[in-house]
PDB file of N, CA and C in Angstrom:
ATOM      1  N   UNK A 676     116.641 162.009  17.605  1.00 93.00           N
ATOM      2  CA  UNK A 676     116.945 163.288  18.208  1.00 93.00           C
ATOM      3  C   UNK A 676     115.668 163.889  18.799  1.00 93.00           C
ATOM      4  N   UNK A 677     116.055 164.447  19.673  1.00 95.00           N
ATOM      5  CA  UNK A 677     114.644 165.346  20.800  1.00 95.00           C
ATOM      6  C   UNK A 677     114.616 166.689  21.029  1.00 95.00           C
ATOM      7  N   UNK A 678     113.696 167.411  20.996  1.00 95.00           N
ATOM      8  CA  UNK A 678     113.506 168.641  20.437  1.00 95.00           C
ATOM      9  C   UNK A 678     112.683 169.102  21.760  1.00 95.00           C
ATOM     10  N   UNK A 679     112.437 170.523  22.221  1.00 96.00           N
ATOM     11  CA  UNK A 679     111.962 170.830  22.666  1.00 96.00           C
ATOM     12  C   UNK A 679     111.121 172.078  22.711  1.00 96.00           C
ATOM     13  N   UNK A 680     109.959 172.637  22.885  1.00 95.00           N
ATOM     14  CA  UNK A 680     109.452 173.505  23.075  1.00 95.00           C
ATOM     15  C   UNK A 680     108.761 174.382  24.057  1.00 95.00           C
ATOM     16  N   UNK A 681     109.086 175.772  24.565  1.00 96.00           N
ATOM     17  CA  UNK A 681     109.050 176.379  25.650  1.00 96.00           C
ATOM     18  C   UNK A 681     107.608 177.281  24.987  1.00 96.00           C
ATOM     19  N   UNK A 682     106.067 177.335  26.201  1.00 96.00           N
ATOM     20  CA  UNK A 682     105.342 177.819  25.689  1.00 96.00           C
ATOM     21  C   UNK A 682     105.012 178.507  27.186  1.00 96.00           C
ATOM     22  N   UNK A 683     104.541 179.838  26.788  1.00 96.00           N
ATOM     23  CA  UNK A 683     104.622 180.495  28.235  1.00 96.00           C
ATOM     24  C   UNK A 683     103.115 181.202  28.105  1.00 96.00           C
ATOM     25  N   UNK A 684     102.062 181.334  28.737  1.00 93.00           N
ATOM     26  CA  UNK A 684     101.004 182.370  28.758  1.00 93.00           C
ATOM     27  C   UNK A 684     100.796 183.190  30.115  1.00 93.00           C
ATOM     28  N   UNK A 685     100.564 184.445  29.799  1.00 91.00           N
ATOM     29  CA  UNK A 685     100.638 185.235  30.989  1.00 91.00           C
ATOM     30  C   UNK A 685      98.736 185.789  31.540  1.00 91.00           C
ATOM     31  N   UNK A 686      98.505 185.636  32.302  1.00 88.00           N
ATOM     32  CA  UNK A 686      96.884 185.900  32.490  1.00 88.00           C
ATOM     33  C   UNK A 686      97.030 187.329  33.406  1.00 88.00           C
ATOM     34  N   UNK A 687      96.122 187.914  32.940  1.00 84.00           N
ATOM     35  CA  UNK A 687      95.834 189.574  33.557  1.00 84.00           C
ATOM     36  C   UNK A 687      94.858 189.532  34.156  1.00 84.00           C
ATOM     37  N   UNK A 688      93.652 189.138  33.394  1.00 76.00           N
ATOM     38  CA  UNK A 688      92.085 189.492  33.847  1.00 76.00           C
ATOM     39  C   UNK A 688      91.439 188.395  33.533  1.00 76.00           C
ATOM     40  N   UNK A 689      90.609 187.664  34.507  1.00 70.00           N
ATOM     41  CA  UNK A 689      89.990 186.463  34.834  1.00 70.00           C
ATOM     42  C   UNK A 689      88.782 186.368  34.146  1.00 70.00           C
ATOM     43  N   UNK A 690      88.369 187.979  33.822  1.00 72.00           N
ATOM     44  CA  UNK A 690      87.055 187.700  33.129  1.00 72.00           C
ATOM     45  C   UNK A 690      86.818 187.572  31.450  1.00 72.00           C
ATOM     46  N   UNK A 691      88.006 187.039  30.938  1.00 66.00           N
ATOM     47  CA  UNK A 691      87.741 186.509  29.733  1.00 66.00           C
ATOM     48  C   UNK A 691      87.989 187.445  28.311  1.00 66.00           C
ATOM     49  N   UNK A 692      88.484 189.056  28.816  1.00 70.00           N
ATOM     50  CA  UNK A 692      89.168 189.881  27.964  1.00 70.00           C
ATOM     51  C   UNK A 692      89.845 189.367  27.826  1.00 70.00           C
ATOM     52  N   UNK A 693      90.726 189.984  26.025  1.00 68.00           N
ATOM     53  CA  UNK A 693      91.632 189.393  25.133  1.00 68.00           C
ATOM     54  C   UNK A 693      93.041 190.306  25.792  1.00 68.00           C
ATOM     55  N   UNK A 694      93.157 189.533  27.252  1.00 77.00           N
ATOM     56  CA  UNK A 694      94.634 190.789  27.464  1.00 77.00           C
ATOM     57  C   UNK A 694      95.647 189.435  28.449  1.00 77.00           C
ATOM     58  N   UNK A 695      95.399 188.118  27.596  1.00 82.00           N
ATOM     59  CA  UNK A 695      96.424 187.386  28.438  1.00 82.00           C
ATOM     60  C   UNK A 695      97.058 186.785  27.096  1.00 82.00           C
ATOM     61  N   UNK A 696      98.932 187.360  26.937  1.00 87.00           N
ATOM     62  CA  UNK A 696      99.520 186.955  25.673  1.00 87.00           C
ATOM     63  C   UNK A 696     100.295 185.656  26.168  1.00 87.00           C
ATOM     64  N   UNK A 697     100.604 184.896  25.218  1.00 91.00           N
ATOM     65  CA  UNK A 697     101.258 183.483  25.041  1.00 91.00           C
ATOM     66  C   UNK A 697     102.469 183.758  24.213  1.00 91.00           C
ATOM     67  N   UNK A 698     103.522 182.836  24.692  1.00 89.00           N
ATOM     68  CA  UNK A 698     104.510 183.455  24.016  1.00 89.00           C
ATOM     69  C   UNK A 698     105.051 182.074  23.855  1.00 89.00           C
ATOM     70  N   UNK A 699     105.522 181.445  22.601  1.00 94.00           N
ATOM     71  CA  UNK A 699     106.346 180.044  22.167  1.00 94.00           C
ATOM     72  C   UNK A 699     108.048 180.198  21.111  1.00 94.00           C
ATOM     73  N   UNK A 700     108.730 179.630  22.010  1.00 90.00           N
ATOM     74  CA  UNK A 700     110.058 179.373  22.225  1.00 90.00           C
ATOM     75  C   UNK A 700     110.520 178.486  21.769  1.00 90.00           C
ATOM     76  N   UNK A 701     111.717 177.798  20.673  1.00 88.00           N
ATOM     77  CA  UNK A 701     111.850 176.442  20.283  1.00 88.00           C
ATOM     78  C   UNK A 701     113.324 176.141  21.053  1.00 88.00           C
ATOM     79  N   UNK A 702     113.795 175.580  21.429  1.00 83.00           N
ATOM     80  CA  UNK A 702     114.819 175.118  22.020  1.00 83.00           C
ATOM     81  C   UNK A 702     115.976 175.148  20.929  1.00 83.00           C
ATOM     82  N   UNK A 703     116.874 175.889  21.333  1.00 84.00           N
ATOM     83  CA  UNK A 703     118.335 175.583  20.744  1.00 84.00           C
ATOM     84  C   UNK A 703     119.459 174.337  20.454  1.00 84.00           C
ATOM     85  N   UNK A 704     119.178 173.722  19.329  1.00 87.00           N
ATOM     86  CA  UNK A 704     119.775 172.448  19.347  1.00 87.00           C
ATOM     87  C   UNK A 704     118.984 171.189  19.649  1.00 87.00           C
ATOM     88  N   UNK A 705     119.257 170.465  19.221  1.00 93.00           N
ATOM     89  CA  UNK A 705     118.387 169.319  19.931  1.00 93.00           C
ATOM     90  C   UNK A 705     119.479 168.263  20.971  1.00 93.00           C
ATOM     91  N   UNK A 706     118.419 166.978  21.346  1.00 95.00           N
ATOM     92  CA  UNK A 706     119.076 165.868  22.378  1.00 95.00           C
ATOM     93  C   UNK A 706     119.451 164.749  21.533  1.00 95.00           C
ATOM     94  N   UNK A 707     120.357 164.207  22.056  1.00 95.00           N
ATOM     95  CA  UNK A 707     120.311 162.228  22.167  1.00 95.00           C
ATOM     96  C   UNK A 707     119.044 161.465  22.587  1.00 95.00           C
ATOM     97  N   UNK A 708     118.320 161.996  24.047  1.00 95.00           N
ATOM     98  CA  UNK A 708     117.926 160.692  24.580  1.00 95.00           C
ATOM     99  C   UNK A 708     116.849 161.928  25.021  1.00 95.00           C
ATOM    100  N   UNK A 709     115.915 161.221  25.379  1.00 96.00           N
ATOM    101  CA  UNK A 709     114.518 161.789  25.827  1.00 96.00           C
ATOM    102  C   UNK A 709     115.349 162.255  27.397  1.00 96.00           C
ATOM    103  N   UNK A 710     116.420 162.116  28.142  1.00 95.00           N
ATOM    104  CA  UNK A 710     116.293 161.987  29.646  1.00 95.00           C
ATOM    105  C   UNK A 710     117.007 163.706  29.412  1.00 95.00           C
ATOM    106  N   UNK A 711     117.703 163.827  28.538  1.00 95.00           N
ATOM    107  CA  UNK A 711     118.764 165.180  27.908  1.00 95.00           C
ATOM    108  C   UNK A 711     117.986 166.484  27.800  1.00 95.00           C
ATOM    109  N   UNK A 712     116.614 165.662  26.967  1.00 95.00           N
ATOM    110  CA  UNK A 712     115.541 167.037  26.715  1.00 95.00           C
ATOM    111  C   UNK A 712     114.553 167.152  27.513  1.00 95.00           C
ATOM    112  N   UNK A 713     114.423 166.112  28.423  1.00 96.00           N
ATOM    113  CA  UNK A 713     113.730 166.702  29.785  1.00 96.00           C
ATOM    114  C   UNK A 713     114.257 167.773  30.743  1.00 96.00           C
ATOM    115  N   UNK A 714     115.879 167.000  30.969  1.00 95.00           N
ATOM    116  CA  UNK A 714     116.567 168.042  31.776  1.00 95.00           C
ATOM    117  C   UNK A 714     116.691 169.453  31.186  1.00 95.00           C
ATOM    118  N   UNK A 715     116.600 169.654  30.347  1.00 95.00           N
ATOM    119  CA  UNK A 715     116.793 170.909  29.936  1.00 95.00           C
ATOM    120  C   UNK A 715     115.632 171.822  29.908  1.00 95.00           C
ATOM    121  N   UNK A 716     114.446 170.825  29.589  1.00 96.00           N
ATOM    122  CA  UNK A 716     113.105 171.813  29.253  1.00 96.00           C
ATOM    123  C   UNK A 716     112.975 171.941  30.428  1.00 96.00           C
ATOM    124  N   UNK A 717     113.134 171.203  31.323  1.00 96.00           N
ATOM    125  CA  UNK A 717     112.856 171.855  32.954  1.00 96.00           C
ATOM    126  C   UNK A 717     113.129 173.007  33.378  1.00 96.00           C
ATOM    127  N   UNK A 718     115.178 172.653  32.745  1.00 95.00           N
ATOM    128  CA  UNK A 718     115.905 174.185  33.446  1.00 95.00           C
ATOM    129  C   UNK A 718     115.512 175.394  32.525  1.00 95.00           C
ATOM    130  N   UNK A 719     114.958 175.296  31.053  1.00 95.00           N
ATOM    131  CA  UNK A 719     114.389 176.614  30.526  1.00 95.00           C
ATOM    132  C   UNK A 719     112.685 177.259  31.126  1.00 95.00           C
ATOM    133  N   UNK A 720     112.407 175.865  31.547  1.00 96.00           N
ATOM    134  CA  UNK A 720     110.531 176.481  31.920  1.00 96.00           C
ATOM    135  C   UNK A 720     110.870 177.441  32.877  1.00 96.00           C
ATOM    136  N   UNK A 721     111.804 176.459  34.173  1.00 96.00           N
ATOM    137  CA  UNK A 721     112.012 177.598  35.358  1.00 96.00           C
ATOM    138  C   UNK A 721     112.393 178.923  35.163  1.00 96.00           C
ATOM    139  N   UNK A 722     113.843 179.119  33.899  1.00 95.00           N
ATOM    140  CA  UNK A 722     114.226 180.089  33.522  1.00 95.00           C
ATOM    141  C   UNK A 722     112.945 181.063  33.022  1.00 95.00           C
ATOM    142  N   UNK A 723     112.093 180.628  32.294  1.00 95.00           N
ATOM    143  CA  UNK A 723     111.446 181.642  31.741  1.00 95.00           C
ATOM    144  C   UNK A 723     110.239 181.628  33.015  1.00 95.00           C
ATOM    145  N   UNK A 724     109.965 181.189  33.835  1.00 96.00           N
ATOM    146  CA  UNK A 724     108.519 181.723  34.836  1.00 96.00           C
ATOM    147  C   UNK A 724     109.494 182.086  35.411  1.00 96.00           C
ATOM    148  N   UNK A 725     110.472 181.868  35.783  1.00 96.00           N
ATOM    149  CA  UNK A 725     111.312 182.871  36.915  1.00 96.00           C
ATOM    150  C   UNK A 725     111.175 184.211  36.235  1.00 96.00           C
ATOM    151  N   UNK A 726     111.945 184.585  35.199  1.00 95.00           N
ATOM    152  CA  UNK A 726     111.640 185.644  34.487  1.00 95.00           C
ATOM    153  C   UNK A 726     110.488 186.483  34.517  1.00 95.00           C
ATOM    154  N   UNK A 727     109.163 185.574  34.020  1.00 94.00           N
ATOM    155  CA  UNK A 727     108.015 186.532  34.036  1.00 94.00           C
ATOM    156  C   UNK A 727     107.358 186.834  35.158  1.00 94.00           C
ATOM    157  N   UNK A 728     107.730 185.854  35.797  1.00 94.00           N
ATOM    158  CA  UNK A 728     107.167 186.196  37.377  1.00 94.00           C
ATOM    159  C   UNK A 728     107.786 187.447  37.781  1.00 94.00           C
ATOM    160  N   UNK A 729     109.158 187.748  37.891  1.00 95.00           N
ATOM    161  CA  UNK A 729     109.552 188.708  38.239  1.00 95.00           C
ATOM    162  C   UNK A 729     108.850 190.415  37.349  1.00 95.00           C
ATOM    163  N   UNK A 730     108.663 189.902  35.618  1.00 92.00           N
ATOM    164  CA  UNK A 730     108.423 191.421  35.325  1.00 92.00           C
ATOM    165  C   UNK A 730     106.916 191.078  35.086  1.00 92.00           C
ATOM    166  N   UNK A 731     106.316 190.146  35.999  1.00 90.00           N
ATOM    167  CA  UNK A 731     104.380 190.706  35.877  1.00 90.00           C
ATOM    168  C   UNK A 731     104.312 189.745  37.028  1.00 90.00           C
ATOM    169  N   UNK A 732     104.926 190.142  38.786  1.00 89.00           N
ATOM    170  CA  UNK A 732     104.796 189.782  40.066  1.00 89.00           C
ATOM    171  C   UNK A 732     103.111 189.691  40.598  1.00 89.00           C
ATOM    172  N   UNK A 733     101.986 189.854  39.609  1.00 85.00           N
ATOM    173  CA  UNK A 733     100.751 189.875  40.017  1.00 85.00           C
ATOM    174  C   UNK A 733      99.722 189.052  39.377  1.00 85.00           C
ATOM    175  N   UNK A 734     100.227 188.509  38.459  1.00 89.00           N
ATOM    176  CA  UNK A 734     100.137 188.090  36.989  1.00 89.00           C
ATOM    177  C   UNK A 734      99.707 186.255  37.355  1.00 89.00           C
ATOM    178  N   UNK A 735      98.821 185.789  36.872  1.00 90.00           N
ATOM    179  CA  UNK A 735      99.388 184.192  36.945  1.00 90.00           C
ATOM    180  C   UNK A 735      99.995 183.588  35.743  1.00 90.00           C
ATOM    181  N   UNK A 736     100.967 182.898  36.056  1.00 93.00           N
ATOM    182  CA  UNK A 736     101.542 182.538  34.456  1.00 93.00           C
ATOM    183  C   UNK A 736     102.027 180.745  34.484  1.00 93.00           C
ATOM    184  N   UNK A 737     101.476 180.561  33.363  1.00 95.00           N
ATOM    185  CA  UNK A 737     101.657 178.923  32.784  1.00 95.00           C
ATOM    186  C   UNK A 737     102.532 178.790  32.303  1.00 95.00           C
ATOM    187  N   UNK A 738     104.116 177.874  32.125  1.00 96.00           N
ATOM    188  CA  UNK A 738     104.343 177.964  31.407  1.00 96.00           C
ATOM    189  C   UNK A 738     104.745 176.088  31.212  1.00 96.00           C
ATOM    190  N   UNK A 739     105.048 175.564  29.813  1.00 96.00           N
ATOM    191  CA  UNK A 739     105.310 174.316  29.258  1.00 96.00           C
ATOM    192  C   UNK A 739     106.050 173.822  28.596  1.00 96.00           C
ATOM    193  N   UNK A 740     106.720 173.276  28.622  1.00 96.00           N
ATOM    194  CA  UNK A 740     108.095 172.496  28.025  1.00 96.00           C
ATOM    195  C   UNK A 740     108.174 171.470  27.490  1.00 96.00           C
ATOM    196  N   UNK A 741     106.835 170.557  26.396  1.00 96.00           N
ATOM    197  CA  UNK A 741     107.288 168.923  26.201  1.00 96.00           C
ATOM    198  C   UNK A 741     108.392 168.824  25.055  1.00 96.00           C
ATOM    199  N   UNK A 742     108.808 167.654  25.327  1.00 96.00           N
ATOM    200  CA  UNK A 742     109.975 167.399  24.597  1.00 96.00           C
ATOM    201  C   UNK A 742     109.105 166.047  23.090  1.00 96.00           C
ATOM    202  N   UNK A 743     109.830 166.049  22.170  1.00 94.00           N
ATOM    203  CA  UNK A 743     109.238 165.169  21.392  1.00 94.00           C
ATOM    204  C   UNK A 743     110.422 165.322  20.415  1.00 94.00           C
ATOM    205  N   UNK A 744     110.142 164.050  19.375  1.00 91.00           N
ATOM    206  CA  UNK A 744     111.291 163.775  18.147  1.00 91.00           C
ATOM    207  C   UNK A 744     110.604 164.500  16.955  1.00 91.00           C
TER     208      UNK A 744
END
């Protein structure tokens, strides 16, 4: 079974103040097959930078999805 995890960090200020938060997500349920929990961590990464992009439009934001057993 394959599991996934959604990890998101949001950056404010370039110069190295403590004002860029990270935020980690575990996936609901797990997969069958590694190809199940790719497709999905994809469609949640987009879901969540779509998201933060929209409520911090100035913001640069990372976000990561690997899948593992």
């Amino acid at each position: 079974m394959y599991e996934f995890i959604v990890a998101a960090c949001i950056m404010f200020n370039g110069g190295g103040d403590p004002v860029n938060p990270c935020f980690v997500d575990k996936a609901q349920g797990s997969f069958q097959t590694y190809d199940q929990c790719k497709y999905s961590a994809e469609r949640r990464k987009n879901e969540v930078y779509t998201a933060l992009q929209k409520k911090h439009p100035k913001a640069g934001i990372v976000v990561m999805a690997p899948c593992g057993k």
